Amino acid sequence: MASLIVSHVPFSHLSLSYPSTLSSSSLRGFHCFGQKLQSFKWVHFSKHNRRTIIVSQKVSVSLDPFDSSPSVSSLKLKLLSAVSGLNRGLAASEDDLRKADEAAKELETTAGPVDLSVDLDKLQGRWKLIYSSAFSSRTLGGSRPGPPTGRLLPITLGQVFQRIDVVSKDFDNIVELELGAPWPLPPLELTATLAHKFELEGPAKIKIIFEKTTVKATGNLSQLPPLEIPRLPDALRSSSNTGSGDFEVTYMDSDTRVTRGDRGELRVFVIS
């Protein structure tokens, strides 16, 4: 069965390479993102008797001329495209939330369930959060209690990471923050690390147990020692803010992970 091999090129076009034995007429039966390739142009013949064409698409996936159903790769890129430009969800409208959720459901359904008992090693590493539906609530706590973003407090959210060690079962949420200061003082740059332990509660469900928070100044004040904030006694914590929680991994490969939290929030991570 013939197939197209897709090269990585700028999003303005898509470069496809395929054996020269395929005729140009047969290309019009190919599907990309559920749409037939109706127009293309030749670029060159390669040394290995392969042709290259340029197609106006925003994907980089393998395509099968006899399969019109979207591939996992194309659906993953569709989800990444849906969440791009949303400032991790802080700028998401209701329509953006709907499109992201629909794209995630398509990917989850096509890829099938995750089994962490087999693929636990794929969790290992430092993951960057690129989207959280909970951030549309305009608070840094997402669907949980947290300080508001915007003009009420001079807090700017930087990058958010998850650092996971499958051997030690360490699960750290790392948040970069910038706190505004009165002129002429520069803003204060901080990194807060919320340390957890994790355990599996099912084939794809993870429970995290909060341990402590460490705040470290960065930038001009990086020489200051980190400040460790211990966990409050349970009697002093609200029932809605225990510091622990669970979520389900609904899609995962070597560089992308999709999760759904215990309050319905959708999160998308890429390996960092």
Short mmCIF file of C-alpha atoms in Angstrom, two decimals:
data_model
loop_
_atom_site.label_atom_id
_atom_site.label_comp_id
_atom_site.label_asym_id
_atom_site.label_seq_id
_atom_site.Cartn_x
_atom_site.Cartn_y
_atom_site.Cartn_z
CA MET A 1 0.00 0.00 0.00
CA ALA A 2 1.44 3.37 -1.00
CA SER A 3 1.72 6.21 1.43
CA LEU A 4 2.84 9.81 1.56
CA ILE A 5 5.78 10.88 3.69
CA VAL A 6 5.31 14.34 5.15
CA SER A 7 8.21 16.70 5.75
CA HIS A 8 8.26 19.40 8.43
CA VAL A 9 7.84 22.79 6.75
CA PRO A 10 6.38 26.18 7.74
CA PHE A 11 2.67 26.16 8.59
CA SER A 12 1.87 28.16 5.46
CA HIS A 13 2.26 25.03 3.37
CA LEU A 14 2.79 21.30 3.60
CA SER A 15 5.52 19.38 1.81
CA LEU A 16 4.63 15.85 0.76
CA SER A 17 7.07 13.35 -0.72
CA TYR A 18 5.89 10.16 -2.41
CA PRO A 19 7.11 7.55 -4.93
CA SER A 20 7.16 8.81 -8.52
CA THR A 21 5.22 5.72 -9.56
CA LEU A 22 2.07 7.38 -8.21
CA SER A 23 0.25 9.47 -10.79
CA SER A 24 -0.87 13.02 -10.16
CA SER A 25 -4.48 12.01 -10.69
CA SER A 26 -4.31 9.51 -7.85
CA LEU A 27 -3.30 12.27 -5.43
CA ARG A 28 -6.73 13.86 -5.69
CA GLY A 29 -8.14 10.92 -3.75
CA PHE A 30 -5.90 11.60 -0.77
CA HIS A 31 -7.47 13.10 2.34
CA CYS A 32 -5.90 15.58 4.75
CA PHE A 33 -7.88 16.63 7.82
CA GLY A 34 -10.90 15.06 6.20
CA GLN A 35 -10.53 17.14 3.03
CA LYS A 36 -9.39 15.83 -0.35
CA LEU A 37 -6.24 17.36 -1.80
CA GLN A 38 -7.66 19.28 -4.73
CA SER A 39 -4.68 21.42 -5.67
CA PHE A 40 -0.94 21.16 -5.42
CA LYS A 41 2.19 22.03 -7.34
CA TRP A 42 5.35 20.13 -8.15
CA VAL A 43 8.59 21.27 -6.51
CA HIS A 44 11.29 18.87 -7.70
CA PHE A 45 12.30 15.30 -8.35
CA SER A 46 14.61 13.92 -5.67
CA LYS A 47 17.65 11.72 -6.18
CA HIS A 48 15.76 8.72 -4.89
CA ASN A 49 13.08 8.72 -7.58
CA ARG A 50 10.55 10.49 -5.35
CA ARG A 51 8.43 13.52 -6.11
CA THR A 52 7.73 16.45 -3.81
CA ILE A 53 4.60 18.60 -3.85
CA ILE A 54 3.36 21.56 -1.86
CA VAL A 55 -0.19 21.56 -0.46
CA SER A 56 -1.96 24.38 1.40
CA GLN A 57 -2.53 22.70 4.75
CA LYS A 58 -1.44 23.31 8.35
CA VAL A 59 -0.54 19.75 9.27
CA SER A 60 2.48 17.45 9.22
CA VAL A 61 1.21 13.89 9.20
CA SER A 62 1.49 10.56 7.38
CA LEU A 63 -1.34 10.03 4.92
CA ASP A 64 -2.72 6.83 3.42
CA PRO A 65 -4.39 7.21 -0.02
CA PHE A 66 -6.91 4.46 0.83
CA ASP A 67 -7.90 5.75 4.28
CA SER A 68 -10.12 8.84 4.51
CA SER A 69 -10.39 8.78 8.32
CA PRO A 70 -8.28 11.29 10.26
CA SER A 71 -5.08 9.84 11.71
CA VAL A 72 -3.96 10.22 15.30
CA SER A 73 -1.14 12.50 14.13
CA SER A 74 -3.50 14.81 12.27
CA LEU A 75 -5.93 14.93 15.19
CA LYS A 76 -3.12 15.73 17.59
CA LEU A 77 -2.03 18.62 15.40
CA LYS A 78 -5.64 19.74 15.15
CA LEU A 79 -5.79 19.94 18.95
CA LEU A 80 -2.46 21.78 19.17
CA SER A 81 -3.71 24.24 16.58
CA ALA A 82 -6.97 24.75 18.50
CA VAL A 83 -5.16 25.73 21.71
CA SER A 84 -2.40 27.80 20.14
CA GLY A 85 -2.58 31.54 20.68
CA LEU A 86 -4.83 31.24 23.75
CA ASN A 87 -2.12 32.14 26.31
CA ARG A 88 -2.52 28.72 27.96
CA GLY A 89 -6.27 29.27 28.19
CA LEU A 90 -6.20 32.67 29.87
CA ALA A 91 -7.42 34.27 26.62
CA ALA A 92 -9.91 31.52 25.72
CA SER A 93 -13.49 32.41 24.85
CA GLU A 94 -16.42 30.04 25.20
CA ASP A 95 -16.05 29.16 21.53
CA ASP A 96 -12.32 28.47 22.02
CA LEU A 97 -13.11 26.18 24.96
CA ARG A 98 -15.65 24.27 22.88
CA LYS A 99 -13.31 23.83 19.91
CA ALA A 100 -10.45 22.65 22.13
CA ASP A 101 -12.68 20.17 23.93
CA GLU A 102 -14.07 18.78 20.68
CA ALA A 103 -10.59 18.40 19.21
CA ALA A 104 -9.40 16.63 22.37
CA LYS A 105 -12.37 14.24 22.30
CA GLU A 106 -11.66 13.35 18.68
CA LEU A 107 -8.04 12.57 19.54
CA GLU A 108 -8.95 10.58 22.66
CA THR A 109 -11.52 8.49 20.79
CA THR A 110 -9.25 7.72 17.84
CA ALA A 111 -6.13 6.97 19.88
CA GLY A 112 -7.96 4.78 22.40
CA PRO A 113 -7.53 4.53 26.18
CA VAL A 114 -4.18 5.05 27.92
CA ASP A 115 -2.72 2.24 30.02
CA LEU A 116 -0.16 3.66 32.45
CA SER A 117 0.67 0.21 33.77
CA VAL A 118 2.33 -0.33 30.39
CA ASP A 119 3.33 3.21 29.40
CA LEU A 120 4.32 4.68 32.77
CA ASP A 121 7.81 5.53 31.48
CA LYS A 122 6.26 7.99 29.04
CA LEU A 123 5.28 10.19 32.01
CA GLN A 124 8.93 10.74 32.88
CA GLY A 125 10.31 14.20 32.27
CA ARG A 126 9.53 17.89 32.36
CA TRP A 127 6.27 18.83 30.67
CA LYS A 128 5.22 22.35 29.68
CA LEU A 129 1.56 23.33 30.02
CA ILE A 130 0.31 24.90 26.80
CA TYR A 131 -3.40 24.94 27.60
CA SER A 132 -5.75 24.64 30.56
CA SER A 133 -9.48 25.15 30.16
CA ALA A 134 -9.60 26.13 33.84
CA PHE A 135 -7.53 29.27 33.22
CA SER A 136 -10.50 30.78 31.40
CA SER A 137 -11.86 31.44 34.92
CA ARG A 138 -9.22 34.21 35.03
CA THR A 139 -7.65 32.94 38.26
CA LEU A 140 -4.27 31.28 38.71
CA GLY A 141 -5.98 28.51 40.62
CA GLY A 142 -8.07 27.57 37.62
CA SER A 143 -11.20 25.81 38.83
CA ARG A 144 -9.76 25.84 42.35
CA PRO A 145 -9.29 28.87 44.64
CA GLY A 146 -6.48 31.10 43.47
CA PRO A 147 -5.43 34.75 43.00
CA PRO A 148 -7.08 36.53 40.08
CA THR A 149 -5.16 37.57 36.99
CA GLY A 150 -5.48 40.92 35.30
CA ARG A 151 -5.57 44.30 36.98
CA LEU A 152 -6.78 43.39 40.45
CA LEU A 153 -3.35 42.08 41.44
CA PRO A 154 -0.05 42.83 39.64
CA ILE A 155 0.66 39.15 38.97
CA THR A 156 1.79 37.92 35.57
CA LEU A 157 1.76 34.19 34.93
CA GLY A 158 4.83 32.85 33.18
CA GLN A 159 5.47 29.30 32.06
CA VAL A 160 3.92 26.37 33.93
CA PHE A 161 5.61 22.96 34.05
CA GLN A 162 5.09 19.53 35.52
CA ARG A 163 8.22 17.61 36.51
CA ILE A 164 7.53 13.91 36.94
CA ASP A 165 9.87 11.18 38.20
CA VAL A 166 8.32 7.74 37.77
CA VAL A 167 10.94 6.09 40.02
CA SER A 168 10.72 8.36 43.09
CA LYS A 169 7.03 9.15 42.37
CA ASP A 170 7.79 12.87 42.63
CA PHE A 171 5.26 15.10 40.89
CA ASP A 172 6.12 18.81 40.96
CA ASN A 173 4.02 21.64 39.57
CA ILE A 174 6.38 24.51 38.72
CA VAL A 175 4.95 27.98 38.13
CA GLU A 176 6.87 31.06 36.99
CA LEU A 177 5.42 34.33 38.28
CA GLU A 178 6.19 38.02 37.98
CA LEU A 179 5.01 40.35 40.75
CA GLY A 180 4.65 44.02 39.98
CA ALA A 181 6.46 46.58 42.15
CA PRO A 182 6.10 50.37 42.58
CA TRP A 183 8.17 52.47 40.22
CA PRO A 184 11.16 52.63 39.94
CA LEU A 185 11.61 49.14 41.39
CA PRO A 186 11.78 46.29 38.89
CA PRO A 187 9.19 43.50 39.04
CA LEU A 188 9.97 40.54 41.25
CA GLU A 189 10.45 37.28 39.38
CA LEU A 190 9.62 34.09 41.27
CA THR A 191 9.41 30.38 40.66
CA ALA A 192 7.00 28.45 42.88
CA THR A 193 7.39 24.68 43.08
CA LEU A 194 4.44 22.73 44.48
CA ALA A 195 5.85 19.35 45.42
CA HIS A 196 3.62 16.27 45.34
CA LYS A 197 3.89 12.52 45.38
CA PHE A 198 1.80 10.54 42.92
CA GLU A 199 0.25 7.11 42.75
CA LEU A 200 -1.79 5.24 40.17
CA GLU A 201 -5.46 4.69 40.92
CA GLY A 202 -6.35 2.89 37.72
CA PRO A 203 -5.10 2.27 34.19
CA ALA A 204 -5.08 5.98 33.37
CA LYS A 205 -5.92 7.74 36.65
CA ILE A 206 -3.29 9.49 38.79
CA LYS A 207 -3.68 10.78 42.33
CA ILE A 208 -1.30 13.47 43.58
CA ILE A 209 -0.67 14.19 47.27
CA PHE A 210 0.60 17.65 48.15
CA GLU A 211 3.71 17.91 50.35
CA LYS A 212 5.11 21.46 50.32
CA THR A 213 5.63 24.66 48.34
CA THR A 214 9.03 26.20 47.67
CA VAL A 215 9.37 29.76 46.37
CA LYS A 216 12.63 30.86 44.75
CA ALA A 217 13.48 34.32 43.48
CA THR A 218 14.96 34.46 39.99
CA GLY A 219 16.41 37.24 37.86
CA ASN A 220 18.25 39.96 39.78
CA LEU A 221 17.42 38.38 43.15
CA SER A 222 18.36 34.81 42.26
CA GLN A 223 21.08 34.81 44.96
CA LEU A 224 18.43 34.79 47.68
CA PRO A 225 17.83 31.38 49.30
CA PRO A 226 14.55 29.57 48.53
CA LEU A 227 11.67 29.93 50.96
CA GLU A 228 9.90 26.74 51.93
CA ILE A 229 6.22 27.01 52.83
CA PRO A 230 5.06 23.93 54.74
CA ARG A 231 1.65 22.45 54.29
CA LEU A 232 -1.02 23.85 56.58
CA PRO A 233 -2.59 21.45 59.08
CA ASP A 234 -5.73 19.82 57.68
CA ALA A 235 -7.83 21.56 60.33
CA LEU A 236 -6.84 24.95 58.88
CA ARG A 237 -7.43 24.05 55.24
CA SER A 238 -10.74 24.51 53.46
CA SER A 239 -12.41 21.41 52.11
CA SER A 240 -12.15 22.83 48.57
CA ASN A 241 -8.38 23.42 48.79
CA THR A 242 -6.75 20.28 50.15
CA GLY A 243 -3.74 20.55 47.85
CA SER A 244 -4.33 17.04 46.53
CA GLY A 245 -6.38 15.80 43.64
CA ASP A 246 -6.60 13.35 40.81
CA PHE A 247 -6.77 13.43 37.05
CA GLU A 248 -6.98 11.06 34.12
CA VAL A 249 -4.44 10.84 31.31
CA THR A 250 -6.61 10.61 28.21
CA TYR A 251 -3.87 10.77 25.58
CA MET A 252 -0.10 10.39 25.73
CA ASP A 253 2.78 9.83 23.35
CA SER A 254 6.47 10.68 23.46
CA ASP A 255 5.96 14.45 23.28
CA THR A 256 2.30 15.29 24.02
CA ARG A 257 0.02 14.55 26.95
CA VAL A 258 -3.67 15.35 27.45
CA THR A 259 -5.33 15.13 30.85
CA ARG A 260 -8.78 15.72 32.34
CA GLY A 261 -8.94 16.78 35.97
CA ASP A 262 -11.28 15.88 38.80
CA ARG A 263 -13.19 19.12 38.14
CA GLY A 264 -13.49 18.59 34.41
CA GLU A 265 -10.60 20.79 33.36
CA LEU A 266 -8.82 19.89 30.12
CA ARG A 267 -5.03 20.32 30.06
CA VAL A 268 -2.55 19.88 27.23
CA PHE A 269 1.19 19.44 27.82
CA VAL A 270 4.19 19.08 25.56
CA ILE A 271 7.55 17.67 26.60
CA SER A 272 10.00 20.42 27.49
#
